[in-house]
Short mmCIF file of C-alpha atoms in Angstrom, two decimals:
data_model
loop_
_atom_site.label_atom_id
_atom_site.label_comp_id
_atom_site.label_asym_id
_atom_site.label_seq_id
_atom_site.Cartn_x
_atom_site.Cartn_y
_atom_site.Cartn_z
CA MET T 22 -4.08 -19.47 -19.96
CA PRO T 23 -4.01 -19.48 -16.16
CA ASP T 24 -3.01 -22.67 -14.42
CA GLY T 25 -6.31 -24.37 -13.55
CA ALA T 26 -4.79 -26.29 -10.64
CA TYR T 27 -4.70 -23.11 -8.54
CA ASN T 28 -7.19 -20.45 -7.58
CA TYR T 29 -6.78 -17.21 -9.54
CA ALA T 30 -3.53 -15.49 -8.43
CA TYR T 31 -2.55 -18.56 -6.35
CA LEU T 32 -4.05 -17.49 -3.00
CA ASP T 33 -7.54 -18.59 -1.97
CA GLU T 34 -10.26 -15.92 -1.81
CA GLN T 35 -10.40 -15.90 2.00
CA THR T 36 -6.67 -15.16 2.21
CA LYS T 37 -6.93 -12.43 -0.42
CA ARG T 38 -9.73 -10.75 1.55
CA MET T 39 -7.63 -10.85 4.73
CA ILE T 40 -4.65 -9.30 2.91
CA ARG T 41 -6.89 -6.72 1.21
CA ARG T 42 -8.27 -5.61 4.59
CA ALA T 43 -4.72 -5.27 5.91
CA ILE T 44 -3.73 -3.20 2.86
CA LEU T 45 -6.65 -0.78 3.38
CA LYS T 46 -5.67 -0.24 7.04
CA ALA T 47 -2.05 0.22 5.94
CA VAL T 48 -3.11 2.95 3.50
CA ALA T 49 -5.27 4.59 6.18
CA VAL T 50 -2.34 4.77 8.62
CA PRO T 51 0.67 5.59 6.39
CA GLY T 52 3.90 3.95 7.54
CA TYR T 53 2.29 1.80 10.27
CA GLN T 54 3.07 -1.93 9.99
CA VAL T 55 -0.17 -3.92 9.89
CA PRO T 56 0.19 -7.55 11.05
CA PHE T 57 -1.35 -10.06 8.63
CA GLY T 58 -1.71 -13.83 8.40
CA GLY T 59 1.18 -14.48 6.03
CA ARG T 60 0.87 -17.73 4.11
CA GLU T 61 3.43 -20.27 2.94
CA MET T 62 4.36 -19.40 -0.61
CA PRO T 63 5.99 -21.67 -3.20
CA LEU T 64 9.39 -20.05 -2.66
CA PRO T 65 11.60 -19.54 0.40
CA TYR T 66 11.48 -16.58 2.76
CA GLY T 67 13.85 -13.91 1.53
CA TRP T 68 12.81 -14.36 -2.09
CA GLY T 69 9.87 -12.01 -1.97
CA THR T 70 7.09 -13.94 -0.21
CA GLY T 71 5.67 -10.74 1.28
CA GLY T 72 5.73 -8.83 -1.99
CA ILE T 73 4.19 -11.79 -3.82
CA GLN T 74 1.29 -12.03 -1.36
CA VAL T 75 0.57 -8.30 -1.73
CA THR T 76 0.76 -8.56 -5.52
CA ALA T 77 -1.48 -11.67 -5.53
CA ALA T 78 -4.09 -9.82 -3.45
CA ILE T 79 -4.28 -6.81 -5.77
CA ILE T 80 -3.55 -8.17 -9.25
CA GLY T 81 -6.21 -8.75 -11.91
CA GLN T 82 -6.50 -9.72 -15.55
CA ASP T 83 -6.48 -6.06 -16.63
CA ASP T 84 -3.08 -5.43 -15.05
CA THR T 85 0.34 -5.30 -16.65
CA LEU T 86 3.03 -6.54 -14.28
CA LYS T 87 6.70 -5.59 -14.12
CA VAL T 88 9.08 -7.27 -11.68
CA ILE T 89 12.56 -6.00 -10.89
CA ASP T 90 15.35 -7.29 -8.71
CA GLN T 91 18.02 -4.68 -7.89
CA GLY T 92 16.72 -2.66 -10.83
CA ALA T 93 17.04 -5.50 -13.35
CA ASP T 94 14.17 -7.24 -15.15
CA ASP T 95 16.31 -10.20 -16.19
CA THR T 96 17.69 -11.59 -12.93
CA THR T 97 16.53 -14.89 -11.39
CA ASN T 98 14.15 -13.50 -8.78
CA ALA T 99 12.52 -11.09 -11.23
CA VAL T 100 12.13 -13.67 -13.99
CA SER T 101 10.64 -16.35 -11.74
CA ILE T 102 8.15 -14.02 -10.02
CA ARG T 103 7.07 -12.59 -13.39
CA ARG T 104 6.57 -16.10 -14.78
CA PHE T 105 4.71 -17.14 -11.62
CA PHE T 106 2.08 -14.43 -12.10
CA ALA T 107 1.88 -14.96 -15.85
CA ARG T 108 1.03 -18.59 -15.01
CA VAL T 109 -1.32 -18.26 -12.02
CA ALA T 110 -2.89 -14.86 -12.72
CA ASP T 111 -3.11 -14.80 -16.51
CA VAL T 112 -1.60 -11.34 -16.48
CA ALA T 113 0.32 -9.39 -19.13
CA THR T 114 3.94 -8.71 -18.23
CA THR T 115 6.33 -6.02 -19.33
CA THR T 116 9.79 -4.70 -18.63
CA ARG T 117 8.78 -1.10 -19.44
CA THR T 118 8.20 0.98 -16.32
CA GLU T 119 5.70 3.28 -18.00
CA GLU T 120 3.54 0.41 -19.34
CA ALA T 121 3.21 -1.36 -15.99
CA THR T 122 0.20 -0.93 -13.69
CA VAL T 123 1.77 -3.02 -10.91
CA ILE T 124 5.54 -3.12 -10.32
CA GLN T 125 6.93 -5.56 -7.80
CA THR T 126 10.41 -4.61 -6.74
CA ARG T 127 13.31 -5.91 -4.72
CA HIS T 128 15.63 -3.17 -3.48
CA ARG T 129 15.16 -0.42 -6.10
CA VAL T 130 12.71 2.26 -7.18
CA PRO T 131 12.63 2.63 -11.00
CA GLU T 132 14.47 5.67 -12.40
CA THR T 133 11.55 6.54 -14.69
CA PRO T 134 9.12 8.68 -12.64
CA LEU T 135 5.97 6.78 -11.65
CA LYS T 136 2.47 7.96 -12.48
CA ASP T 137 -0.87 8.33 -10.74
CA GLY T 138 -2.58 4.91 -10.83
CA GLN T 139 0.57 2.80 -10.73
CA ILE T 140 1.26 0.58 -7.70
CA LEU T 141 4.78 -0.18 -6.51
CA VAL T 142 5.03 -3.35 -4.37
CA PHE T 143 8.21 -3.66 -2.30
CA GLN T 144 9.67 -6.93 -1.00
CA VAL T 145 10.73 -6.29 2.59
CA PRO T 146 13.08 -8.52 4.63
CA ILE T 147 12.94 -6.65 7.97
CA PRO T 148 9.98 -4.26 8.22
CA GLU T 149 10.87 -2.84 11.63
CA PRO T 150 13.33 0.07 11.24
CA LEU T 151 14.24 -0.09 14.93
CA ARG T 152 14.86 -3.85 15.03
CA MET T 153 18.68 -3.68 14.98
CA LEU T 154 18.54 -1.20 17.87
CA GLU T 155 15.77 -2.87 19.90
CA PRO T 156 15.17 -6.58 19.34
CA ARG T 157 11.93 -6.85 21.36
CA GLU T 158 8.73 -6.47 19.32
CA THR T 159 6.82 -5.37 22.45
CA GLU T 160 9.27 -2.49 22.88
CA THR T 161 9.42 -1.33 19.26
CA ARG T 162 5.61 -1.38 19.13
CA THR T 163 5.51 0.89 22.18
CA LEU T 164 8.14 3.18 20.67
CA HIS T 165 5.99 3.56 17.55
CA ALA T 166 2.88 4.16 19.67
CA LEU T 167 4.67 6.97 21.51
CA THR T 168 6.51 8.31 18.40
CA GLU T 169 9.66 7.79 20.47
CA TYR T 170 12.38 7.63 17.83
CA GLY T 171 15.31 9.09 19.75
CA VAL T 172 17.18 5.78 19.64
CA MET T 173 17.47 6.04 15.84
CA GLN T 174 18.67 9.66 15.99
CA VAL T 175 21.33 8.54 18.50
CA SER T 176 22.38 5.74 16.15
CA LEU T 177 22.77 8.22 13.27
CA TYR T 178 24.68 10.58 15.59
CA GLU T 179 27.05 7.77 16.59
CA SER T 180 27.67 7.13 12.91
CA ILE T 181 28.65 10.79 12.47
CA ALA T 182 30.89 10.64 15.55
CA ARG T 183 32.65 7.55 14.20
CA HIS T 184 32.78 8.23 10.46
CA GLY T 185 32.29 11.98 10.19
CA ARG T 186 29.04 11.44 8.26
CA ILE T 187 25.92 9.26 8.32
CA ALA T 188 27.42 6.07 6.90
CA LYS T 189 24.14 4.22 6.29
CA THR T 190 23.76 3.75 2.54
CA TYR T 191 20.70 1.51 2.16
CA ASN T 192 17.54 0.81 4.18
CA TYR T 193 17.91 4.42 5.30
CA PRO T 194 15.12 5.21 7.81
CA VAL T 195 12.35 7.65 6.86
CA LEU T 196 9.52 9.43 8.64
CA VAL T 197 6.18 9.02 6.85
CA ASN T 198 3.58 11.79 6.97
CA GLY T 199 5.40 13.27 9.98
CA ARG T 200 4.27 10.37 12.19
CA TYR T 201 5.65 6.84 11.66
CA MET T 202 9.27 5.86 11.23
CA MET T 203 9.45 3.38 8.37
CA SER T 204 11.99 1.08 6.77
CA PRO T 205 11.96 1.83 3.03
CA SER T 206 13.25 -1.78 2.53
CA PRO T 207 16.89 -2.19 1.44
CA ILE T 208 16.72 0.32 -1.41
CA PRO T 209 19.84 2.49 -1.75
CA LYS T 210 19.39 5.87 -0.04
CA PHE T 211 19.71 7.22 -3.60
CA ASP T 212 16.05 6.14 -4.04
CA ASN T 213 14.72 7.68 -0.82
CA PRO T 214 13.85 11.07 -2.38
CA LYS T 215 11.68 9.23 -4.97
CA LEU T 216 9.42 7.94 -2.17
CA ASP T 217 8.48 11.47 -1.16
CA ASN T 218 5.27 12.88 -2.64
CA ASN T 219 5.22 10.14 -5.30
CA PRO T 220 2.01 10.00 -7.42
CA ALA T 221 2.05 6.17 -7.27
CA LEU T 222 0.80 4.04 -4.37
CA GLN T 223 3.58 2.23 -2.47
CA LEU T 224 2.78 -1.08 -0.76
CA TYR T 225 5.35 -2.97 1.33
CA GLY T 226 5.06 -6.68 2.11
CA ALA T 227 7.22 -8.64 4.59
CA GLY T 228 6.50 -12.37 4.34
CA ARG T 229 8.57 -13.84 7.15
CA GLU T 230 7.72 -11.03 9.57
CA LYS T 231 4.09 -10.97 8.36
CA ARG T 232 3.68 -7.21 8.07
CA ILE T 233 2.15 -4.97 5.42
CA TYR T 234 2.60 -1.21 5.30
CA ALA T 235 1.97 1.53 2.79
CA VAL T 236 2.72 5.03 1.63
CA PRO T 237 -0.27 6.57 -0.18
CA PRO T 238 0.34 8.81 -3.20
CA TYR T 239 1.38 12.42 -2.51
CA THR T 240 2.55 11.65 1.02
CA SER T 241 5.54 13.19 2.76
CA VAL T 242 8.46 10.77 3.21
CA LYS T 243 11.41 12.42 4.94
CA SER T 244 14.83 10.80 5.36
CA LEU T 245 16.11 11.32 8.90
CA ASP T 246 19.05 13.68 9.29
CA PHE T 247 20.45 16.57 11.32
CA GLU T 248 20.50 20.29 10.50
CA ASP T 249 24.31 20.29 10.30
CA HIS T 250 24.43 16.87 8.60
CA PRO T 251 21.62 17.01 6.02
CA PHE T 252 20.55 13.88 4.16
CA GLU T 253 22.58 13.31 0.99
CA ILE T 254 22.36 10.73 -1.78
CA GLU T 255 25.19 8.83 -3.42
CA THR T 256 26.98 10.50 -6.34
CA TRP T 257 29.39 9.15 -8.95
CA THR T 258 32.14 10.82 -10.90
CA GLU T 259 31.59 8.23 -13.67
CA CYS T 260 28.58 8.01 -15.96
CA CYS T 261 26.92 4.83 -17.28
CA ALA T 262 29.21 3.06 -19.78
CA LEU T 263 26.20 1.94 -21.86
CA CYS T 264 23.84 4.95 -21.90
CA ASP T 265 25.98 7.83 -20.56
CA SER T 266 23.46 8.61 -17.83
CA LYS T 267 24.76 10.86 -15.08
CA GLU T 268 21.52 10.82 -13.10
CA SER T 269 20.89 7.12 -12.45
CA PHE T 270 22.07 4.71 -9.75
CA LEU T 271 25.20 2.95 -11.05
CA ASP T 272 26.46 -0.57 -10.39
CA GLU T 273 30.20 -1.12 -10.42
CA MET T 274 31.29 -4.16 -12.47
CA ILE T 275 34.69 -5.81 -12.51
CA VAL T 276 35.16 -6.91 -16.12
CA ASP T 277 38.52 -8.70 -16.22
CA ASP T 278 41.18 -10.32 -14.02
CA ALA T 279 43.26 -7.13 -14.08
CA GLY T 280 40.61 -5.28 -12.08
CA LYS T 281 39.27 -3.20 -14.97
CA ARG T 282 35.99 -1.61 -13.89
CA MET T 283 32.95 -0.24 -15.58
CA PHE T 284 29.86 1.50 -14.22
CA VAL T 285 26.42 0.73 -15.62
CA CYS T 286 22.85 1.67 -14.69
CA SER T 287 21.23 -0.64 -12.16
CA ASP T 288 17.83 0.02 -13.81
CA THR T 289 18.00 -2.08 -17.01
CA ASP T 290 14.78 -0.71 -18.53
CA TYR T 291 15.87 2.89 -18.04
CA CYS T 292 19.30 2.11 -19.50
CA GLN T 293 17.91 0.33 -22.58
CA GLU T 294 15.42 3.13 -23.24
CA ARG T 295 18.26 5.65 -23.18
CA GLN T 296 20.47 3.51 -25.39
CA GLN T 297 17.70 3.32 -28.00
CA GLN T 298 17.03 7.05 -27.83
CA HIS T 299 20.63 8.22 -27.90
CA ARG T 300 22.43 5.58 -29.96
CA PRO T 301 19.85 4.29 -32.44
CA GLU T 302 22.60 2.92 -34.71
CA LYS T 303 23.55 0.34 -32.09
CA THR T 304 20.12 -1.26 -31.68
CA MET O 22 -40.45 -15.18 1.42
CA THR O 23 -38.38 -13.00 -0.89
CA ALA O 24 -35.81 -14.28 -3.34
CA LEU O 25 -32.20 -13.82 -2.33
CA ALA O 26 -30.39 -11.13 -4.34
CA ALA O 27 -27.57 -12.47 -6.49
CA GLY O 28 -23.93 -11.90 -5.58
CA PHE O 29 -21.07 -11.43 -8.02
CA ASP O 30 -21.22 -13.31 -11.33
CA ASP O 31 -17.56 -14.20 -10.91
CA SER O 32 -16.57 -13.84 -7.28
CA SER O 33 -12.82 -13.98 -7.85
CA HIS O 34 -12.48 -11.43 -10.65
CA ASP O 35 -15.37 -9.20 -9.65
CA SER O 36 -14.11 -8.88 -6.07
CA GLN O 37 -10.61 -8.14 -7.40
CA ARG O 38 -11.94 -5.31 -9.56
CA VAL O 39 -14.08 -3.90 -6.76
CA PHE O 40 -11.16 -4.12 -4.34
CA ARG O 41 -8.98 -2.12 -6.71
CA ALA O 42 -11.69 0.55 -6.88
CA VAL O 43 -11.83 0.60 -3.06
CA LEU O 44 -8.01 0.71 -2.84
CA ASP O 45 -8.01 3.53 -5.39
CA ALA O 46 -10.58 5.37 -3.26
CA PHE O 47 -8.55 4.87 -0.05
CA SER O 48 -5.34 6.01 -1.70
CA HIS O 49 -7.07 9.03 -3.30
CA PRO O 50 -9.47 10.30 -0.63
CA GLY O 51 -12.21 12.49 -2.07
CA ARG O 52 -12.02 10.84 -5.49
CA ILE O 53 -15.29 9.27 -6.69
CA LEU O 54 -14.90 5.69 -7.97
CA ALA O 55 -17.48 3.67 -9.89
CA ILE O 56 -18.06 0.04 -8.95
CA PRO O 57 -16.73 -2.03 -11.88
CA ALA O 58 -19.01 -5.06 -11.36
CA LYS O 59 -22.68 -5.97 -11.56
CA VAL O 60 -24.51 -6.81 -8.34
CA GLU O 61 -28.09 -6.86 -7.09
CA ALA O 62 -28.50 -4.77 -3.95
CA PRO O 63 -30.68 -6.27 -1.19
CA GLY O 64 -33.14 -4.18 0.83
CA ALA O 65 -32.15 -0.54 1.30
CA LEU O 66 -28.49 -1.06 0.40
CA SER O 67 -26.81 0.70 -2.49
CA ILE O 68 -24.94 -1.19 -5.19
CA ALA O 69 -21.66 0.29 -3.97
CA ALA O 70 -22.20 -0.80 -0.34
CA THR O 71 -23.28 -4.26 -1.50
CA ALA O 72 -20.21 -4.70 -3.70
CA PHE O 73 -18.01 -3.48 -0.84
CA LEU O 74 -19.49 -6.11 1.50
CA LEU O 75 -19.12 -8.92 -1.02
CA THR O 76 -15.47 -7.94 -1.53
CA LEU O 77 -14.20 -7.37 2.00
CA VAL O 78 -16.50 -8.90 4.59
CA ASP O 79 -16.38 -12.55 5.63
CA ARG O 80 -16.69 -14.88 8.60
CA GLU O 81 -13.72 -13.21 10.32
CA THR O 82 -15.30 -9.74 10.34
CA PRO O 83 -18.40 -8.99 12.43
CA LEU O 84 -20.71 -6.57 10.62
CA TRP O 85 -22.95 -4.08 12.40
CA LEU O 86 -26.15 -3.00 10.65
CA ALA O 87 -27.82 0.30 11.49
CA PRO O 88 -31.50 -0.26 12.39
CA ASP O 89 -32.74 1.64 9.32
CA LEU O 90 -30.74 -0.63 6.99
CA ASP O 91 -31.34 -3.83 8.91
CA SER O 92 -33.89 -6.20 7.40
CA ALA O 93 -34.37 -9.92 6.95
CA GLU O 94 -33.44 -9.47 3.29
CA VAL O 95 -30.11 -7.80 4.13
CA ARG O 96 -29.31 -10.30 6.91
CA ASP O 97 -30.03 -13.26 4.62
CA PHE O 98 -27.88 -11.72 1.91
CA VAL O 99 -24.95 -11.12 4.26
CA ARG O 100 -25.25 -14.56 5.82
CA PHE O 101 -25.50 -16.41 2.52
CA HIS O 102 -22.93 -14.53 0.45
CA THR O 103 -20.31 -13.54 3.03
CA GLY O 104 -20.86 -15.63 6.17
CA ALA O 105 -20.13 -12.56 8.28
CA PRO O 106 -21.56 -12.65 11.81
CA ILE O 107 -23.92 -9.77 12.60
CA ALA O 108 -22.32 -7.77 15.43
CA PRO O 109 -24.67 -7.35 18.40
CA VAL O 110 -23.05 -4.07 19.48
CA THR O 111 -21.12 -1.39 17.60
CA ALA O 112 -17.90 -1.98 19.58
CA ALA O 113 -17.69 -5.56 18.28
CA ALA O 114 -17.88 -4.59 14.61
CA ALA O 115 -15.00 -4.71 12.12
CA PHE O 116 -17.31 -3.22 9.51
CA ALA O 117 -20.55 -1.29 9.87
CA LEU O 118 -23.26 -0.16 7.51
CA ILE O 119 -24.89 3.09 8.64
CA THR O 120 -26.82 6.09 7.35
CA PRO O 121 -26.78 9.75 8.43
CA ALA O 122 -29.91 8.97 10.48
CA ARG O 123 -27.63 7.54 13.17
CA GLN O 124 -26.64 10.33 15.59
CA PRO O 125 -23.90 10.71 16.58
CA MET O 126 -22.68 8.86 13.51
CA LEU O 127 -19.17 7.74 14.47
CA ASP O 128 -19.74 7.06 18.14
CA GLY O 129 -19.22 3.65 19.73
CA PHE O 130 -17.08 1.94 17.07
CA ALA O 131 -13.64 0.43 17.63
CA ILE O 132 -10.91 3.03 17.07
CA GLY O 133 -7.94 0.71 17.61
CA SER O 134 -5.22 1.43 20.15
CA ASP O 135 -1.93 3.33 19.93
CA PRO O 136 0.10 0.10 19.56
CA TYR O 137 -2.52 -1.43 17.19
CA PRO O 138 -4.35 1.38 15.33
CA ASP O 139 -5.35 -1.13 12.62
CA ARG O 140 -7.83 -2.78 15.01
CA SER O 141 -10.45 -0.19 14.17
CA ALA O 142 -13.78 -0.30 12.40
CA THR O 143 -14.42 0.63 8.77
CA LEU O 144 -17.79 2.33 8.34
CA VAL O 145 -19.77 2.27 5.12
CA ILE O 146 -22.14 5.23 5.17
CA GLU O 147 -25.06 5.29 2.77
CA VAL O 148 -25.64 8.83 1.51
CA PRO O 149 -28.05 10.17 -1.13
CA ALA O 150 -25.25 11.44 -3.42
CA LEU O 151 -21.49 11.98 -3.53
CA ARG O 152 -21.86 15.23 -5.46
CA GLY O 153 -23.92 18.38 -5.04
CA GLY O 154 -23.71 18.61 -1.25
CA PRO O 155 -21.93 21.39 0.65
CA ASN O 156 -18.32 21.67 -0.48
CA ARG O 157 -15.61 20.61 1.94
CA THR O 158 -11.86 20.85 1.38
CA LEU O 159 -9.94 17.63 2.06
CA ARG O 160 -6.20 17.52 2.77
CA GLY O 161 -3.86 14.70 3.73
CA PRO O 162 -2.05 11.59 2.48
CA GLY O 163 -3.22 10.60 -1.00
CA ILE O 164 -4.27 14.13 -1.94
CA ASP O 165 -2.08 16.36 -4.12
CA GLY O 166 -2.60 19.62 -2.21
CA SER O 167 -6.33 19.63 -1.64
CA ILE O 168 -9.55 18.29 -3.17
CA ILE O 169 -13.16 19.42 -2.87
CA ALA O 170 -15.80 16.86 -1.89
CA GLY O 171 -19.52 17.66 -2.01
CA ILE O 172 -21.08 14.73 -0.16
CA ALA O 173 -24.86 15.21 0.19
CA GLY O 174 -27.09 14.31 3.11
CA LEU O 175 -24.66 14.86 6.00
CA ALA O 176 -25.46 17.06 8.99
CA ASP O 177 -22.89 19.75 9.88
CA SER O 178 -22.31 17.86 13.12
CA PHE O 179 -20.72 15.03 11.13
CA TRP O 180 -17.76 17.25 10.30
CA SER O 181 -17.12 18.16 13.93
CA GLU O 182 -17.30 14.43 14.71
CA TRP O 183 -14.81 13.88 11.89
CA ALA O 184 -12.43 16.50 13.33
CA ALA O 185 -12.57 14.66 16.66
CA ASN O 186 -11.89 11.36 14.86
CA ARG O 187 -8.96 12.96 12.99
CA ALA O 188 -7.53 14.15 16.32
CA LEU O 189 -7.31 10.52 17.49
CA PHE O 190 -4.78 9.68 14.76
CA PRO O 191 -3.24 7.11 14.41
CA CYS O 192 -6.39 5.68 16.03
CA GLY O 193 -9.82 6.35 14.59
CA VAL O 194 -12.39 4.90 12.22
CA ASP O 195 -12.16 4.90 8.43
CA VAL O 196 -15.20 5.83 6.36
CA VAL O 197 -16.44 4.88 2.91
CA PHE O 198 -19.38 6.87 1.54
CA ALA O 199 -21.62 4.91 -0.80
CA ALA O 200 -24.26 6.28 -3.16
CA GLY O 201 -25.77 4.32 -6.03
CA SER O 202 -22.90 2.50 -7.72
CA GLU O 203 -20.18 4.93 -6.63
CA LEU O 204 -18.04 5.31 -3.56
CA LEU O 205 -15.67 7.81 -1.96
CA ALA O 206 -13.30 7.06 0.91
CA LEU O 207 -12.36 9.17 3.90
CA PRO O 208 -9.51 7.47 5.77
CA ARG O 209 -8.78 8.72 9.31
CA SER O 210 -5.65 10.57 8.13
CA ILE O 211 -7.67 13.19 6.22
CA ALA O 212 -8.26 16.68 7.58
CA VAL O 213 -11.45 18.41 6.42
CA GLN O 214 -12.02 22.13 6.24
CA CYS O 215 -15.53 23.58 6.06
#
């Protein structure tokens, strides 16, 4: 049963309409950050207030919600946001990527390919990709208006000059639909190729900065690079210690005081699926 | 005095379902979506246009009504159910309800600015049907390759207006075609080939 003390999905109808209008403009102009009247949410900034407002504006009783934090369904942020929507929106929840209609995520894109009709909602701390290079909002807005992104190319070039390669490993800037530079949120650059031409709709919500942006399905998302320094994703020599995957994003764990290490999938649902398929005797 | 047409049975859940249909339409331009809620349409409005208004229009969004759709019945409906002010001129409208009788169709509405392309109007265009008209090929974000749309009742000049609107990107208006209880969206990012 939904909690009767709150309106359906926590936000009032007027706020939901305002966010819904912002989402439609965000979809119409892929990668452009639409300002919206972000509300106070019952959790602090940095815990997904933007993502939660986007989810609250789109979610309905027919939806099945999955929430992940760094790929995991069972971490604090994921558990509390999932329980929040189960309570205020009377919505079914799941940990299975393929069963979910709405997936709210912090800092990962699921390993299991997404489908047409699914919506991926990203929690975004700093929506402006140029912010660390140009602190003034008036200036970054003008740079976007003029498609003047040279400052980011220079920053990537300086990284090559200093480190011999582009050293940025997460929040790696992308160009959406050949027009807007966009922050993909702090996902590892490993996930950047999954954003490109994805059949699912991607919505990005930044609560503190009060911005919403979107990548429609089947839209080009290109990671910035140079001809002689093409974009590359992380690779591992190890495979997952639990499911043997060689294709997924791996977390490194220190398992004892002697510094013994193991590598496991960051995506818990993907890892468990593989463990059940490949090692049925262990389940 | 005519009776006021009813709004949604359940404004929260019905508007959520209709919004998802509209979002689906915007993120898959050219795809025809059915309105998943019951509404009574006032005056000359279609069910789809009525549901769209009930879902997205409110006191913050001035609505412009084309003269051939404007009536006391429609104004009362909008005022009672949404509270949206009726925009006196097209440039002041956040949303507009028009028909192909308006020529030129897209002229005079807010297109946003280069720093703020979101400050542009969304037009709901009432057409006789979303199928059976001349086939046009749509390409752009949301479309896997290309899709054919056969919107009926549009003059050829609409598509040259659309090409001019497309050339303004990232500025420009966004369009939702409504017929009966179905809608189809044409965001400004979509290129159309005749």
